[in-house]
Short mmCIF file of C-alpha atoms and ligand atoms in Angstrom, two decimals:
data_model
loop_
_atom_site.label_atom_id
_atom_site.label_comp_id
_atom_site.label_asym_id
_atom_site.label_seq_id
_atom_site.Cartn_x
_atom_site.Cartn_y
_atom_site.Cartn_z
CA MET A 1 0.09 -0.10 0.04
CA LEU A 2 1.01 3.59 -0.51
CA TYR A 3 0.49 6.05 2.36
CA ILE A 4 -0.82 9.55 1.25
CA ASN A 5 -2.67 12.20 3.23
CA GLY A 6 -3.21 10.07 6.11
CA LYS A 7 -4.43 6.85 4.42
CA TRP A 8 -3.36 3.54 2.90
CA LYS A 9 -4.17 3.68 -0.75
CA VAL A 10 -3.81 1.56 -3.71
CA ALA A 11 -1.64 2.94 -6.67
CA GLN A 12 -4.04 5.39 -8.94
CA SER A 13 -2.99 2.81 -11.78
CA LYS A 14 -4.03 -0.34 -9.39
CA GLU A 15 -0.75 -1.76 -10.60
CA ARG A 16 0.90 -3.67 -7.81
CA MET A 17 4.24 -5.60 -7.59
CA SER A 18 5.84 -8.48 -5.80
CA VAL A 19 8.52 -8.41 -3.45
CA TYR A 20 11.37 -11.25 -3.09
CA ASN A 21 13.42 -12.60 -0.18
CA PRO A 22 16.63 -12.80 -2.26
CA ALA A 23 17.81 -15.62 0.10
CA ASN A 24 15.20 -18.28 -1.93
CA LEU A 25 13.33 -16.41 -4.28
CA GLU A 26 9.95 -16.49 -2.36
CA ILE A 27 7.54 -14.10 -2.46
CA ILE A 28 7.13 -12.43 0.82
CA GLY A 29 4.66 -9.93 -0.32
CA GLU A 30 2.68 -7.88 -2.69
CA VAL A 31 2.73 -3.90 -2.59
CA ALA A 32 1.11 -1.01 -4.78
CA PHE A 33 3.20 -0.08 -7.45
CA GLY A 34 2.63 4.20 -7.88
CA GLY A 35 3.47 6.60 -10.44
CA ALA A 36 3.44 9.93 -11.15
CA ASN A 37 -0.16 10.38 -10.24
CA ASP A 38 0.21 9.00 -6.79
CA VAL A 39 3.41 11.71 -6.49
CA LYS A 40 1.26 14.61 -7.39
CA GLU A 41 -1.14 13.70 -4.72
CA ALA A 42 1.15 13.08 -2.28
CA ILE A 43 3.05 16.74 -3.06
CA GLN A 44 -0.75 18.18 -2.56
CA ALA A 45 -1.12 16.61 0.51
CA ALA A 46 2.03 17.76 1.85
CA SER A 47 1.71 21.19 0.60
CA ALA A 48 -1.38 21.36 2.69
CA ALA A 49 0.40 19.87 5.49
CA TYR A 50 3.02 22.27 5.44
CA LYS A 51 1.22 25.30 6.35
CA SER A 52 0.84 24.24 9.68
CA TRP A 53 3.68 21.73 10.19
CA LYS A 54 6.36 24.47 9.41
CA LYS A 55 4.31 26.05 12.74
CA THR A 56 4.17 23.66 14.80
CA SER A 57 6.27 23.81 18.09
CA ALA A 58 9.57 21.94 18.78
CA ASP A 59 8.05 20.35 21.58
CA GLU A 60 5.43 18.89 19.75
CA LYS A 61 7.86 17.72 16.96
CA SER A 62 9.61 16.29 19.38
CA ARG A 63 6.78 14.45 21.08
CA TYR A 64 5.39 12.72 17.78
CA LEU A 65 9.04 11.71 17.30
CA ASN A 66 9.14 10.29 20.28
CA LYS A 67 5.99 8.26 19.94
CA ILE A 68 7.15 6.64 16.60
CA SER A 69 10.03 6.13 18.54
CA SER A 70 8.45 3.86 20.87
CA LEU A 71 6.37 2.18 19.00
CA LEU A 72 9.13 0.96 16.22
CA LYS A 73 11.00 -0.06 19.87
CA SER A 74 7.94 -2.15 20.20
CA MET A 75 8.44 -3.65 16.93
CA GLU A 76 12.36 -4.27 16.99
CA GLU A 77 11.92 -7.89 16.28
CA GLU A 78 9.61 -7.81 13.76
CA LEU A 79 11.32 -5.14 11.62
CA ALA A 80 14.48 -6.94 12.06
CA VAL A 81 12.84 -10.02 10.55
CA THR A 82 11.31 -7.78 7.75
CA ILE A 83 14.78 -6.74 6.57
CA THR A 84 16.26 -10.11 6.74
CA LYS A 85 13.57 -11.52 4.65
CA GLU A 86 13.51 -8.65 2.34
CA MET A 87 17.37 -8.08 1.36
CA GLY A 88 18.93 -10.99 3.12
CA LYS A 89 21.22 -9.66 5.78
CA PRO A 90 22.07 -11.94 9.03
CA LEU A 91 19.08 -11.14 11.56
CA LYS A 92 21.97 -10.14 14.19
CA GLU A 93 22.63 -7.45 11.54
CA SER A 94 19.07 -6.43 10.98
CA LEU A 95 18.35 -5.82 14.92
CA GLY A 96 21.69 -3.25 14.60
CA GLU A 97 20.54 -1.87 12.05
CA VAL A 98 16.75 -1.18 13.44
CA LYS A 99 18.23 0.15 16.76
CA LEU A 100 20.66 2.34 14.33
CA ALA A 101 17.55 3.53 12.58
CA ILE A 102 15.40 4.51 15.87
CA ALA A 103 18.52 6.24 17.46
CA TYR A 104 18.36 8.53 14.46
CA ILE A 105 14.68 9.14 15.56
CA ASP A 106 15.53 9.85 19.19
CA TRP A 107 18.48 12.01 18.36
CA TYR A 108 15.96 14.46 15.88
CA ALA A 109 13.55 14.20 18.52
CA GLU A 110 15.72 16.20 20.60
CA GLU A 111 17.28 18.08 17.96
CA ALA A 112 13.96 19.70 16.87
CA LYS A 113 14.28 21.88 20.22
CA ARG A 114 17.87 23.02 19.09
CA ILE A 115 17.01 24.82 15.96
CA TYR A 116 18.77 28.11 17.16
CA GLY A 117 18.74 31.41 15.10
CA GLU A 118 21.18 34.16 15.42
CA THR A 119 21.31 38.09 16.09
CA ILE A 120 24.66 39.45 14.81
CA PRO A 121 26.02 42.93 15.58
CA ALA A 122 25.15 45.86 13.08
CA SER A 123 27.20 48.44 11.56
CA SER A 124 24.95 51.07 12.81
CA PRO A 125 23.16 51.72 16.27
CA ASP A 126 19.72 51.99 14.17
CA LYS A 127 19.82 48.24 13.06
CA ARG A 128 19.62 44.75 14.11
CA ILE A 129 20.68 41.96 12.12
CA LEU A 130 18.51 38.56 12.97
CA VAL A 131 18.80 35.30 11.33
CA LEU A 132 16.39 33.04 11.68
CA GLN A 133 16.57 29.40 10.53
CA GLU A 134 13.51 28.01 8.50
CA PRO A 135 12.45 24.58 7.15
CA ILE A 136 13.22 24.56 3.35
CA GLY A 137 10.15 23.05 2.44
CA ILE A 138 8.60 19.47 1.07
CA THR A 139 11.65 16.83 0.54
CA GLY A 140 11.48 13.93 -1.55
CA ALA A 141 13.46 11.43 -0.37
CA ILE A 142 14.67 8.42 -2.20
CA THR A 143 16.17 5.55 -0.31
CA PRO A 144 18.50 2.29 -1.21
CA TRP A 145 17.69 -1.38 -0.12
CA ASN A 146 20.72 -2.03 1.49
CA PHE A 147 19.36 -0.25 5.01
CA PRO A 148 15.76 -0.65 4.15
CA ALA A 149 15.34 1.27 7.82
CA ALA A 150 18.26 3.85 8.69
CA MET A 151 18.46 5.08 5.59
CA VAL A 152 14.44 6.02 5.85
CA THR A 153 14.70 7.19 9.52
CA ARG A 154 18.24 9.38 8.68
CA LYS A 155 16.18 11.53 6.53
CA LEU A 156 12.42 11.06 7.87
CA ALA A 157 13.80 12.37 11.31
CA PRO A 158 15.57 15.41 10.51
CA ALA A 159 13.31 16.59 7.83
CA LEU A 160 10.24 16.01 10.05
CA ALA A 161 12.23 17.40 13.07
CA ALA A 162 13.22 20.75 10.90
CA GLY A 163 9.47 21.34 10.01
CA CYS A 164 9.43 19.77 6.59
CA PRO A 165 6.89 17.24 5.14
CA VAL A 166 8.23 14.17 3.18
CA ILE A 167 7.50 12.38 0.20
CA LEU A 168 9.63 9.06 0.79
CA LYS A 169 10.08 6.56 -2.08
CA PRO A 170 11.75 3.43 -0.51
CA ALA A 171 14.02 1.42 -2.90
CA SER A 172 11.75 -1.44 -4.92
CA THR A 173 13.40 -4.51 -3.71
CA THR A 174 12.47 -3.32 0.32
CA PRO A 175 9.84 -1.63 0.39
CA LEU A 176 8.32 -3.75 3.56
CA THR A 177 10.39 -2.43 6.19
CA ALA A 178 9.29 1.07 4.94
CA ILE A 179 5.60 0.23 5.21
CA LYS A 180 6.01 -0.98 8.56
CA ILE A 181 8.16 2.33 9.63
CA PHE A 182 4.76 4.23 8.22
CA GLU A 183 2.51 2.00 10.00
CA ALA A 184 4.33 3.52 13.37
CA ILE A 185 3.92 6.79 11.99
CA ASP A 186 0.44 6.57 11.22
CA GLU A 187 -0.30 4.82 15.02
CA ALA A 188 1.54 7.84 16.37
CA GLY A 189 -1.44 10.15 15.19
CA LEU A 190 1.24 12.40 12.77
CA PRO A 191 -1.21 15.19 11.05
CA LYS A 192 -2.07 13.87 7.62
CA GLY A 193 0.26 14.95 4.50
CA VAL A 194 3.13 15.49 6.75
CA ALA A 195 4.57 11.95 5.55
CA ASN A 196 4.02 10.17 2.42
CA LEU A 197 4.95 6.77 1.26
CA VAL A 198 5.27 6.15 -2.37
CA ILE A 199 6.47 2.95 -3.90
CA GLY A 200 6.73 2.08 -7.09
CA SER A 201 8.49 3.50 -10.78
CA SER A 202 11.82 5.04 -9.58
CA SER A 203 12.07 7.11 -12.67
CA GLU A 204 8.49 8.77 -12.75
CA ILE A 205 8.65 9.04 -8.95
CA ALA A 206 11.77 10.88 -9.11
CA GLN A 207 10.99 13.11 -12.16
CA THR A 208 7.79 13.97 -11.10
CA LEU A 209 9.33 15.17 -7.68
CA LEU A 210 12.35 16.83 -9.58
CA ASP A 211 9.90 18.99 -12.09
CA SER A 212 7.66 20.29 -9.04
CA LYS A 213 8.21 23.74 -7.44
CA GLU A 214 7.10 22.81 -4.51
CA VAL A 215 9.19 20.24 -3.79
CA ARG A 216 12.31 22.16 -2.22
CA LYS A 217 14.90 19.59 -1.71
CA LEU A 218 15.74 16.62 -2.83
CA THR A 219 17.51 13.80 -0.77
CA PHE A 220 19.00 10.78 -2.06
CA THR A 221 21.09 7.92 -1.19
CA GLY A 222 22.02 5.36 -3.46
CA SER A 223 25.02 5.09 -6.61
CA THR A 224 26.89 7.34 -7.60
CA GLU A 225 25.51 7.31 -11.51
CA ILE A 226 21.93 8.05 -10.34
CA GLY A 227 23.03 10.92 -7.88
CA LYS A 228 24.71 12.59 -10.59
CA LYS A 229 21.38 12.54 -12.89
CA LEU A 230 19.30 13.44 -10.15
CA MET A 231 21.54 16.24 -9.54
CA SER A 232 21.37 17.41 -12.93
CA GLU A 233 18.26 17.28 -13.12
CA ALA A 234 17.50 18.99 -10.00
CA SER A 235 19.10 22.49 -11.47
CA ARG A 236 16.27 22.85 -13.48
CA THR A 237 14.15 24.06 -10.32
CA VAL A 238 17.22 24.92 -8.32
CA LYS A 239 16.32 22.51 -5.77
CA LYS A 240 18.70 21.79 -2.49
CA VAL A 241 19.88 18.53 -2.72
CA SER A 242 21.87 15.76 -0.27
CA MET A 243 23.61 13.31 -2.10
CA GLU A 244 25.07 10.13 -0.33
CA LEU A 245 26.29 8.06 -2.89
CA GLY A 246 28.85 5.12 -3.55
CA GLY A 247 32.40 4.72 -1.90
CA HIS A 248 35.37 2.74 -2.04
CA ALA A 249 37.09 2.09 1.42
CA PRO A 250 40.91 1.97 1.98
CA PHE A 251 41.79 -0.52 5.24
CA ILE A 252 45.36 0.22 5.97
CA VAL A 253 47.60 -1.56 8.40
CA PHE A 254 50.89 -0.06 9.83
CA SER A 255 53.52 -2.05 11.38
CA ASP A 256 52.72 -0.79 14.52
CA ALA A 257 48.99 -1.98 14.74
CA ASP A 258 47.49 -4.34 17.17
CA LEU A 259 47.17 -7.06 13.73
CA GLU A 260 44.93 -9.24 15.63
CA LYS A 261 42.23 -6.63 16.60
CA ALA A 262 43.16 -5.01 13.06
CA ALA A 263 42.30 -8.25 11.15
CA GLU A 264 39.20 -8.51 13.18
CA ALA A 265 37.75 -5.18 12.05
CA ALA A 266 38.80 -5.67 8.69
CA VAL A 267 36.05 -8.97 8.50
CA ALA A 268 33.79 -7.01 10.32
CA SER A 269 33.93 -4.09 7.83
CA LYS A 270 34.67 -6.09 4.58
CA PHE A 271 32.01 -8.77 4.94
CA ARG A 272 28.89 -7.44 7.08
CA ASN A 273 25.86 -6.84 4.88
CA ALA A 274 28.34 -9.38 2.27
CA GLY A 275 30.00 -6.56 1.49
CA GLN A 276 26.89 -4.53 0.54
CA THR A 277 27.37 -1.34 2.19
CA CYS A 278 29.07 1.90 0.88
CA VAL A 279 31.63 2.01 3.89
CA CYS A 280 32.67 -1.75 3.48
CA THR A 281 36.25 -1.86 3.19
CA ASN A 282 36.75 -2.62 -0.84
CA ARG A 283 40.83 -2.51 -0.62
CA ILE A 284 43.22 -3.65 2.24
CA TYR A 285 46.77 -1.96 2.30
CA VAL A 286 49.17 -3.86 4.72
CA HIS A 287 52.62 -2.49 5.58
CA GLN A 288 55.14 -5.56 3.94
CA GLU A 289 56.79 -6.22 6.94
CA VAL A 290 53.65 -7.34 8.59
CA ALA A 291 51.57 -8.61 5.18
CA ASP A 292 52.13 -12.35 5.60
CA GLU A 293 51.50 -11.83 9.63
CA PHE A 294 48.37 -10.12 8.76
CA THR A 295 46.83 -11.70 6.06
CA ASN A 296 47.11 -15.33 8.03
CA LYS A 297 45.13 -13.79 10.56
CA PHE A 298 42.77 -12.12 8.62
CA VAL A 299 42.24 -14.89 6.65
CA GLU A 300 42.07 -17.43 9.07
CA LYS A 301 38.49 -15.70 10.14
CA VAL A 302 37.34 -15.20 6.99
CA LYS A 303 37.18 -18.85 6.63
CA ARG A 304 35.10 -19.40 9.86
CA LEU A 305 32.44 -17.07 8.33
CA LYS A 306 29.08 -18.80 7.96
CA ILE A 307 27.25 -18.67 4.50
CA GLY A 308 23.48 -18.73 4.70
CA ASN A 309 19.89 -17.77 5.07
CA GLY A 310 19.72 -14.77 7.47
CA MET A 311 17.17 -16.19 9.08
CA GLU A 312 19.56 -19.25 10.15
CA LYS A 313 21.08 -18.25 14.12
CA ASP A 314 24.76 -18.84 12.82
CA THR A 315 24.78 -17.02 9.45
CA ASP A 316 27.42 -14.53 8.95
CA ILE A 317 26.84 -13.79 5.52
CA GLY A 318 23.83 -13.90 3.44
CA PRO A 319 22.88 -13.91 -0.07
CA LEU A 320 23.86 -11.19 -2.79
CA ILE A 321 20.89 -8.87 -3.36
CA ASN A 322 20.37 -9.96 -7.07
CA GLU A 323 21.94 -11.69 -10.55
CA ASP A 324 23.61 -8.18 -11.86
CA SER A 325 25.32 -8.09 -8.39
CA LEU A 326 26.67 -11.80 -8.31
CA ALA A 327 28.07 -10.22 -12.17
CA LYS A 328 29.95 -7.55 -11.01
CA VAL A 329 31.74 -9.75 -8.39
CA ILE A 330 32.52 -12.59 -10.65
CA GLU A 331 33.82 -9.62 -12.71
CA HIS A 332 36.04 -8.33 -10.20
CA VAL A 333 37.53 -11.45 -9.34
CA GLU A 334 37.94 -12.95 -12.76
CA ASP A 335 39.55 -9.82 -13.87
CA ALA A 336 42.07 -9.93 -10.73
CA GLU A 337 42.93 -12.97 -11.27
CA GLN A 338 43.56 -12.07 -15.02
CA LYS A 339 46.18 -9.71 -13.68
CA GLY A 340 48.32 -11.64 -11.29
CA GLY A 341 45.88 -11.40 -7.94
CA LEU A 342 46.26 -15.19 -5.91
CA ILE A 343 42.90 -16.33 -4.65
CA VAL A 344 43.69 -17.07 -0.94
CA CYS A 345 39.99 -17.96 0.02
CA GLY A 346 36.97 -18.71 -1.46
CA GLY A 347 36.60 -17.38 -4.99
CA LYS A 348 33.20 -19.00 -6.08
CA LYS A 349 29.72 -18.83 -6.20
CA VAL A 350 27.83 -21.07 -3.82
CA GLU A 351 26.41 -24.08 -5.90
CA ASN A 352 23.35 -25.71 -4.57
CA TYR A 353 22.33 -23.62 -1.47
CA ASP A 354 18.40 -22.74 -1.97
CA LYS A 355 17.45 -20.35 -5.13
CA GLY A 356 19.11 -17.30 -3.94
CA VAL A 357 22.86 -16.00 -5.31
CA PHE A 358 25.33 -16.86 -2.56
CA TYR A 359 29.07 -15.96 -3.11
CA GLU A 360 32.09 -17.12 -0.94
CA PRO A 361 33.77 -14.43 1.17
CA THR A 362 36.90 -13.98 -0.95
CA VAL A 363 40.29 -12.43 -0.44
CA ILE A 364 42.84 -11.69 -3.33
CA GLN A 365 46.69 -11.40 -2.31
CA ASN A 366 49.22 -9.71 -4.74
CA ALA A 367 46.77 -7.02 -5.81
CA ASN A 368 48.04 -4.16 -7.71
CA GLU A 369 46.07 -0.79 -9.28
CA SER A 370 45.27 -2.20 -12.44
CA MET A 371 42.81 -4.16 -11.34
CA LYS A 372 39.23 -3.41 -11.79
CA ILE A 373 38.47 -3.90 -8.12
CA ALA A 374 41.37 -1.19 -7.24
CA ALA A 375 39.02 1.26 -8.47
CA GLU A 376 35.59 0.28 -8.64
CA GLU A 377 32.82 -0.47 -6.27
CA THR A 378 32.23 -4.13 -5.82
CA PHE A 379 29.49 -3.83 -3.56
CA GLY A 380 29.94 -8.13 -2.57
CA PRO A 381 32.16 -10.10 -0.04
CA VAL A 382 35.51 -9.91 -2.24
CA VAL A 383 38.81 -7.86 -0.89
CA PRO A 384 41.90 -7.29 -2.02
CA ILE A 385 45.13 -7.09 -0.24
CA PHE A 386 47.95 -4.52 -1.30
CA THR A 387 51.40 -4.15 0.30
CA PHE A 388 53.00 -0.84 0.61
CA LYS A 389 56.34 0.21 2.13
CA THR A 390 56.29 3.66 3.51
CA GLU A 391 53.32 6.22 5.26
CA GLU A 392 53.12 8.40 2.28
CA GLU A 393 52.73 5.49 -0.31
CA ALA A 394 49.96 4.37 1.59
CA ILE A 395 48.39 7.69 2.12
CA GLU A 396 48.74 8.41 -1.86
CA ARG A 397 47.44 5.01 -2.92
CA ALA A 398 44.48 4.95 -0.32
CA ASN A 399 43.38 8.23 -1.66
CA HIS A 400 40.72 7.49 -4.39
CA PRO A 401 40.55 9.94 -7.18
CA ASP A 402 36.69 9.88 -7.25
CA TYR A 403 35.33 8.31 -4.05
CA GLY A 404 35.71 9.60 -0.76
CA LEU A 405 33.26 8.35 2.04
CA ALA A 406 34.77 6.14 4.28
CA SER A 407 38.49 5.06 5.12
CA TYR A 408 40.01 3.06 7.77
CA CYS A 409 43.66 3.14 9.34
CA PHE A 410 45.19 0.74 12.09
CA THR A 411 48.11 1.97 14.18
CA SER A 412 49.21 2.75 17.67
CA ASP A 413 51.42 5.20 16.69
CA LEU A 414 49.46 8.68 17.83
CA ASN A 415 51.49 10.84 15.70
CA ARG A 416 50.78 8.53 12.99
CA ALA A 417 47.33 8.56 13.35
CA PHE A 418 47.17 12.45 12.92
CA ARG A 419 49.17 12.50 10.11
CA VAL A 420 46.88 9.93 8.54
CA MET A 421 43.31 11.26 9.58
CA GLU A 422 45.07 14.77 8.09
CA SER A 423 46.06 13.25 4.64
CA LEU A 424 43.18 10.94 3.86
CA GLU A 425 40.39 12.99 1.47
CA TYR A 426 37.39 11.22 2.94
CA GLY A 427 34.36 12.03 5.01
CA ILE A 428 34.50 9.86 7.41
CA ILE A 429 37.56 8.16 8.92
CA GLY A 430 38.18 5.48 11.53
CA ILE A 431 41.20 5.23 13.70
CA ASN A 432 41.49 1.72 14.57
CA ASP A 433 37.71 1.67 14.65
CA SER A 434 36.03 -0.04 11.67
CA MET A 435 32.56 0.99 12.34
CA PRO A 436 32.08 4.32 13.02
CA THR A 437 28.81 4.65 11.89
CA THR A 438 26.22 6.36 15.18
CA ALA A 439 23.28 8.71 15.14
CA GLN A 440 25.08 11.87 16.41
CA ALA A 441 28.06 11.92 13.97
CA PRO A 442 27.99 13.58 10.53
CA PHE A 443 27.74 10.87 7.97
CA GLY A 444 28.59 11.45 4.38
CA GLY A 445 31.26 11.96 1.26
CA VAL A 446 33.80 13.95 -0.43
CA LYS A 447 34.47 14.03 -4.16
CA GLU A 448 31.73 11.79 -6.09
CA SER A 449 30.82 10.32 -2.54
CA GLY A 450 28.28 12.76 -2.09
CA VAL A 451 27.09 16.25 -1.11
CA GLY A 452 25.62 16.82 2.60
CA ARG A 453 26.15 15.33 5.77
CA GLU A 454 23.46 13.09 7.65
CA GLY A 455 23.56 12.50 11.40
CA GLY A 456 23.57 14.78 14.58
CA LYS A 457 23.44 18.46 14.62
CA TYR A 458 24.62 18.50 10.84
CA GLY A 459 21.76 16.25 9.36
CA ILE A 460 19.15 18.77 10.54
CA LYS A 461 20.86 21.75 8.68
CA GLU A 462 20.17 19.93 5.27
CA TYR A 463 16.50 20.57 6.28
CA LEU A 464 16.53 24.13 6.97
CA GLU A 465 17.41 27.71 5.23
CA GLU A 466 18.82 30.77 7.16
CA LYS A 467 16.62 33.95 6.52
CA PHE A 468 18.16 37.16 7.16
CA VAL A 469 16.02 40.15 8.55
CA SER A 470 17.59 43.76 9.03
CA LEU A 471 15.28 45.58 11.31
CA ASN A 472 15.97 49.66 11.36
CA ILE A 473 14.83 50.51 14.75
CA GLY A 474 15.71 54.30 14.14
P1 LIG B 501 20.34 2.72 -6.87
O1 LIG B 501 20.09 1.86 -7.60
O2 LIG B 501 21.18 4.09 -7.31
O3 LIG B 501 19.11 2.93 -6.37
C1 LIG B 501 18.98 3.61 -5.02
C2 LIG B 501 17.54 4.42 -5.14
O4 LIG B 501 17.38 5.07 -6.29
C3 LIG B 501 16.36 3.25 -5.25
O5 LIG B 501 15.34 3.75 -4.46
C4 LIG B 501 16.08 3.07 -6.67
O6 LIG B 501 14.83 2.65 -6.95
C5 LIG B 501 16.29 4.80 -7.25
N1 LIG B 501 16.51 4.72 -8.61
C6 LIG B 501 17.17 3.78 -9.48
N2 LIG B 501 17.13 4.23 -10.58
C7 LIG B 501 16.86 5.87 -10.64
C8 LIG B 501 16.51 6.65 -11.42
N3 LIG B 501 16.40 6.56 -12.57
N4 LIG B 501 15.84 7.80 -10.75
C9 LIG B 501 15.45 8.19 -9.56
N5 LIG B 501 15.79 7.17 -9.02
C10 LIG B 501 16.08 5.90 -9.10
O7 LIG B 501 21.80 2.22 -5.73
P2 LIG B 501 21.38 0.76 -4.99
O8 LIG B 501 21.78 -0.01 -5.81
O9 LIG B 501 19.98 0.80 -4.21
O10 LIG B 501 21.99 1.03 -3.72
C11 LIG B 501 23.26 1.10 -3.68
C12 LIG B 501 23.97 2.04 -4.01
O11 LIG B 501 24.23 2.93 -2.77
C13 LIG B 501 25.72 1.96 -3.76
O12 LIG B 501 26.78 2.42 -4.58
C14 LIG B 501 25.99 2.40 -2.21
O13 LIG B 501 27.73 2.75 -2.06
C15 LIG B 501 25.22 3.26 -1.93
N6 LIG B 501 24.89 3.54 -0.77
C16 LIG B 501 25.29 5.04 -0.13
C17 LIG B 501 25.22 5.09 1.17
C18 LIG B 501 25.91 6.50 1.73
O14 LIG B 501 25.16 6.92 2.75
N7 LIG B 501 26.44 7.29 1.34
C19 LIG B 501 24.30 4.26 1.86
C20 LIG B 501 23.90 3.25 1.49
C21 LIG B 501 24.11 2.97 -0.02
P3 LIG B 501 14.30 1.28 -7.40
O15 LIG B 501 14.64 0.00 -6.12
O16 LIG B 501 13.09 1.58 -7.60
O17 LIG B 501 14.92 0.92 -8.80
#
């Protein structure tokens, strides 16, 4: 169902689509498949709702968000199961995602109360300069399949806290989690039209949002390719955009690092969500002096990872989302082998395991920069290991010409940690930490990894605009 103007609806076209479990290709749901007319209806509803939502007090907005949060807390298990069933990640990871998704709502329930304006000393005694913070307006939000809950709340919560009505389009592969989040929104009694859900044709929905002059903001999480298209289209109506796009994270291990901790952290960073996150390690650089020792520790842990349906208790690695993802993984592995890479574990599709596509966790030694995997986002459970001799060389090779989302560095030398942190061209840097994402910190990338930040006090600014008022009291 779609959720427009406070009501559950079928699509105007009456079209529907099936939702599949990628682990076994079973149909797990049927949803309405909306299009341009549904978005137009949602824009109309949001426009009417905006008149009062923008004037709603911070306390009241906060109360609605707290109510949504407590309803979602009572649905944690149900949400986690839905995530695992519609996109495949292990249930323990889904539970972690649900907690993160709720943490964003909790954070912005408080941040709604901290939208401060400013007064600036004027140049004349007769003048007063005021800076007001106002909601930017109706917001279109487009989210990906790999975090069906957290990417939704990371946009919805700050937008609502800022006073902006939202029209959300979740990924077509994972609409069921979004529907559950909207069930909580409905039960919380959010005024009609403030939050709307339109599932359906991505190009039609995006185009209608982009064509509308009433929609003043587009926030997108997904591939760099689609992000660039949307940015260029958004220029026609000079919409403000936030773009959370692809990444290609390097993971640098210096000879002074705690190799056991580094190996453990690299496994978590590389293989969670079967390697399908924008901040997953895509390249490991190890100092040549410790390369063998680190690789042995790392590979030993990788070999222990259990592949399976995410609903099975001990599963560490679930399925890839679809055959296209599998094709990319295979292409990267074959290309690396042809260019001198040595596969030290994995390297194959898992045969005879249910109907989904599963790929073995794979480690490639002797990696070099001519390989596709050294430059392109793999989005799968494969990692190449490169070696380096000096700190300068590691930094130079870790910086990517196009991507700049997350990067990781393992060292026990504080001076080095500072030097590396300041030289890496990435929006997020984990020093001896491969899981930096948290609700209170600014998440986002530089270069072609994106524009804008989500999370913390930074995330709400994306939905606000400064209004300058000059007051002559003379
Ligand atoms: P995607 O193909 O770009 O899809 C993302 C969203 O865009 C989906 O809702 C999709 O809808 C929609 N979309 C697809 N084609 C569109 C079009 N022509 N116009 C408007 N919308 C369109 O990306 P994905 O495969 O879902 O996600 C993986 C990518 O997201 C990776 O590159 C990953 O690094 C990135 N990502 C980035 C972050 C971050 O915070 N930086 C977080 C997570 C993921 P349909 O599903 O209906 O096609």
